[in-house]
Structures are given as structure tokens and as C-alpha cells.
Coordinates of N, CA and C in Angstrom, one line a residue:
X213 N 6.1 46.2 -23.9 CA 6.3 44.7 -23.7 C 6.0 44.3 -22.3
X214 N 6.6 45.3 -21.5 CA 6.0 44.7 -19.8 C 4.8 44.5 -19.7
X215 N 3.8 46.0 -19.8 CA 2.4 46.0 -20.0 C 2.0 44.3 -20.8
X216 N 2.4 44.0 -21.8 CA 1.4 43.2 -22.5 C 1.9 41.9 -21.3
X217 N 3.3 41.5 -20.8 CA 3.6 40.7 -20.3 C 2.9 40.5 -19.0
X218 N 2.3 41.3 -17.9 CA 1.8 41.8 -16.6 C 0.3 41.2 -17.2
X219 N -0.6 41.6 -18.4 CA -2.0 41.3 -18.8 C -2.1 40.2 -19.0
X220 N -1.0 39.8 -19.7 CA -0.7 38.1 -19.9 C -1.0 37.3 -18.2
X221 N -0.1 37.2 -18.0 CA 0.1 37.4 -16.0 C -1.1 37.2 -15.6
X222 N -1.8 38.2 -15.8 CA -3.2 38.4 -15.0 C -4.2 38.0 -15.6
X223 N -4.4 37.9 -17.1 CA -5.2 36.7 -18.0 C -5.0 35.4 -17.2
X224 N -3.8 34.4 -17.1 CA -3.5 33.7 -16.6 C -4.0 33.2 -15.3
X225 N -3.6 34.4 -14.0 CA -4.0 34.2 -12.8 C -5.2 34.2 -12.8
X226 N -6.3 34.8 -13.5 CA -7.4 34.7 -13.7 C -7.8 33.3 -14.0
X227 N -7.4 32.8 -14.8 CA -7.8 31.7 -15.4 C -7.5 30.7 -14.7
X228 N -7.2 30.2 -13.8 CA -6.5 29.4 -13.2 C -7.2 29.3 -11.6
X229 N -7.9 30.3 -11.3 CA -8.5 30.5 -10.3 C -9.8 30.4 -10.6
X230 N -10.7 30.7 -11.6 CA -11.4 30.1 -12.2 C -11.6 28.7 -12.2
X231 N -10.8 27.9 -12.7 CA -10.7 27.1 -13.3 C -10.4 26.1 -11.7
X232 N -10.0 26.5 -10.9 CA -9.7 26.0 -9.6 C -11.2 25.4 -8.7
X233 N -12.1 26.0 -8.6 CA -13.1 25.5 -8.1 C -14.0 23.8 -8.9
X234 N -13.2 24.5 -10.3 CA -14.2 23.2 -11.0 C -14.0 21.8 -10.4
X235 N -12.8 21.5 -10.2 CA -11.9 20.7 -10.0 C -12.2 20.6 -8.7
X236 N -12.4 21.0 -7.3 CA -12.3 20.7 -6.2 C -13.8 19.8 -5.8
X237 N -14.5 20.0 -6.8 CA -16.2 19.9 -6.7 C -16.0 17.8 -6.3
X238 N -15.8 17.2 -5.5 CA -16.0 15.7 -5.8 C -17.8 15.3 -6.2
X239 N -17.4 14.5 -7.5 CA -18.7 14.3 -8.0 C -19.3 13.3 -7.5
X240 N -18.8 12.4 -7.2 CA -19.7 11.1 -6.2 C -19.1 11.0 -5.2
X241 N -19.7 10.5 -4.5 CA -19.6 9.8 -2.8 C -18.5 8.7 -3.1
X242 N -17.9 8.6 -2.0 CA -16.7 7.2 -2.2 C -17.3 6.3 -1.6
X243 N -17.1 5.1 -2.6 CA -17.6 3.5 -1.7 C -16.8 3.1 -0.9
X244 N -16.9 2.4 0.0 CA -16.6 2.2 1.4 C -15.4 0.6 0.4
X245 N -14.6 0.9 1.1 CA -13.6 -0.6 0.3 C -14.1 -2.2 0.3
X246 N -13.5 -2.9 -0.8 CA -14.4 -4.1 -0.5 C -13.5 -5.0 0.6
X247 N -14.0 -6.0 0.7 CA -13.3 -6.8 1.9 C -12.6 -8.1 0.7
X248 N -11.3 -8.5 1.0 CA -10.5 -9.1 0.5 C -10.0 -10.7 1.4
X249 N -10.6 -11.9 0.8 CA -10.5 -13.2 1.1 C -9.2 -13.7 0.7
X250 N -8.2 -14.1 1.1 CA -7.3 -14.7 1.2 C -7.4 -16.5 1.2
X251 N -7.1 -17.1 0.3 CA -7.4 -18.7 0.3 C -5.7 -19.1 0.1
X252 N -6.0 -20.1 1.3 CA -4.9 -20.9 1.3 C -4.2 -21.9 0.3
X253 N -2.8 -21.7 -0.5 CA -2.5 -22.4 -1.3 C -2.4 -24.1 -0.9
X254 N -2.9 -24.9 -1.9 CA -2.8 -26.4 -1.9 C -1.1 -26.7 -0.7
X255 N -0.1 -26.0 -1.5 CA 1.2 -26.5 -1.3 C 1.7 -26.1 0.0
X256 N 0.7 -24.9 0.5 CA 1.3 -24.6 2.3 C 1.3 -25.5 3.4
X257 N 1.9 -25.3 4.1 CA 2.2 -26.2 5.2 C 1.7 -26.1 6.5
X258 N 0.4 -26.9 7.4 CA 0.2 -26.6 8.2 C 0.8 -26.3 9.3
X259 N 0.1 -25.4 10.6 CA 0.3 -25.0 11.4 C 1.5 -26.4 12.0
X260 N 1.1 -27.2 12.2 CA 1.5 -28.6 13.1 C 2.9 -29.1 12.3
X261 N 2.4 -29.1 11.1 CA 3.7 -29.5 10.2 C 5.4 -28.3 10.1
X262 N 5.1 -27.0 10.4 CA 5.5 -26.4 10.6 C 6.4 -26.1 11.5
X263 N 5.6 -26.3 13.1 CA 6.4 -26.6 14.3 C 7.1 -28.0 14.6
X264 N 6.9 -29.3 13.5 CA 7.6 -30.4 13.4 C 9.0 -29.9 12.7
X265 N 8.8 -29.4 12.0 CA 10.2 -29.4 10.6 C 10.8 -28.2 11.7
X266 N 10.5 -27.4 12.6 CA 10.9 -26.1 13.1 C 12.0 -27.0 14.1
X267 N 10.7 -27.8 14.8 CA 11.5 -28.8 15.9 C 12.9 -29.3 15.8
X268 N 12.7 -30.2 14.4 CA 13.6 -30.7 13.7 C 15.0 -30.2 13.3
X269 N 14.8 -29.0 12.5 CA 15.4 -28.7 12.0 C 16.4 -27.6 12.9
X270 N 15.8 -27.3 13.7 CA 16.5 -26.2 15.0 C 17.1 -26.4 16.5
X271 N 17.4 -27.8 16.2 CA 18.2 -28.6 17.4 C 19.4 -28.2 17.1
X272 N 19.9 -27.3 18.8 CA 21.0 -27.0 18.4 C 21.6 -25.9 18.1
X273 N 20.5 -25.1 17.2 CA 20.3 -23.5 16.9 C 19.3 -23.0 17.3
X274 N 19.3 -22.4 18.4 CA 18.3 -21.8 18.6 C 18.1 -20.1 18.2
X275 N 19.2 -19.6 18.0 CA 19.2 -18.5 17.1 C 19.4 -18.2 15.7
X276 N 19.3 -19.5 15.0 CA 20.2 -19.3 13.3 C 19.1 -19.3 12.1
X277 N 18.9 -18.2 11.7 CA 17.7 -17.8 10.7 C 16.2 -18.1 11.1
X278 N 15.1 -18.8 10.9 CA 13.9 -19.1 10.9 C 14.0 -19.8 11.9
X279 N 15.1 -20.1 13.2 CA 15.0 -20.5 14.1 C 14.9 -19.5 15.4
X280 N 15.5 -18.4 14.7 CA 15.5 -17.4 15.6 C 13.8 -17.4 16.6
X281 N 14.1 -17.0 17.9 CA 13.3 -17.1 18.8 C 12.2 -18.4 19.0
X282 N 12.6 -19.5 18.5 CA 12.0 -20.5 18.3 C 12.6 -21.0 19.3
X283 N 12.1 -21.9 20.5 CA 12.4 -22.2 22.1 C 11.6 -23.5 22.3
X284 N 12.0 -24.4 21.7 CA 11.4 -25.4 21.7 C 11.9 -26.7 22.0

């Protein structure tokens, strides 16, 4: 039973090492990534409008959530 179990073993390690090269082979070249456009939603708020509501809304707190480091 060892004997058959050790052949088995070595059928195996064989096979596997074999079978190892196939796999490492890359078959195409990789394309280079594509480039990704970002469009601004209808509902965002511009730059200007942003530092108004910031203005506004952070009198007073100059540290309290989305006011944080806001010095204005």
C-alpha cells in the first residue's frame, strides 16, 4: 500500500509540474487602460455656490463638521 501510495505521489508531482508551465505562458500582450471621463451631475453645486452656503452656514463654527478648516 505505501509503494502504490509514494507512485500515486509521484504520478501527481509529475503532473502538476507539467502542467505548470502551460499556464504561466501569457497569451496576449495587455492593453494599456482606457482613460475614464467623469461628467458633472445636472444637480451639483458650483464651485461659488458652495463657498456661499459654506459662508453662510459656518458663522460661528468654524470647526463643526463640513465646516471644519473652513476660515472664512
Amino acid at each position: 500500500m505505501s509503494q502504490a501510495r509514494s507512485r500515486l505521489a509521484f504520478f501527481f508531482t509529475a503532473l502538476a509540474c507539467l502542467a505548470a508551465p502551460l499556464h504561466a505562458a501569457d497569451p496576449a500582450p495587455r492593453k494599456p487602460p482606457t482613460s475614464v471621463k467623469f461628467h458633472k451631475a445636472p444637480s451639483e453645486e458650483s464651485p461659488a455656490a458652495r463657498e456661499k452656503r459654506l459662508k453662510r452656514e459656518c458663522k460661528g463654527r468654524p470647526n463643526a463638521g463640513m465646516c471644519a478648516g473652513f476660515t472664512r
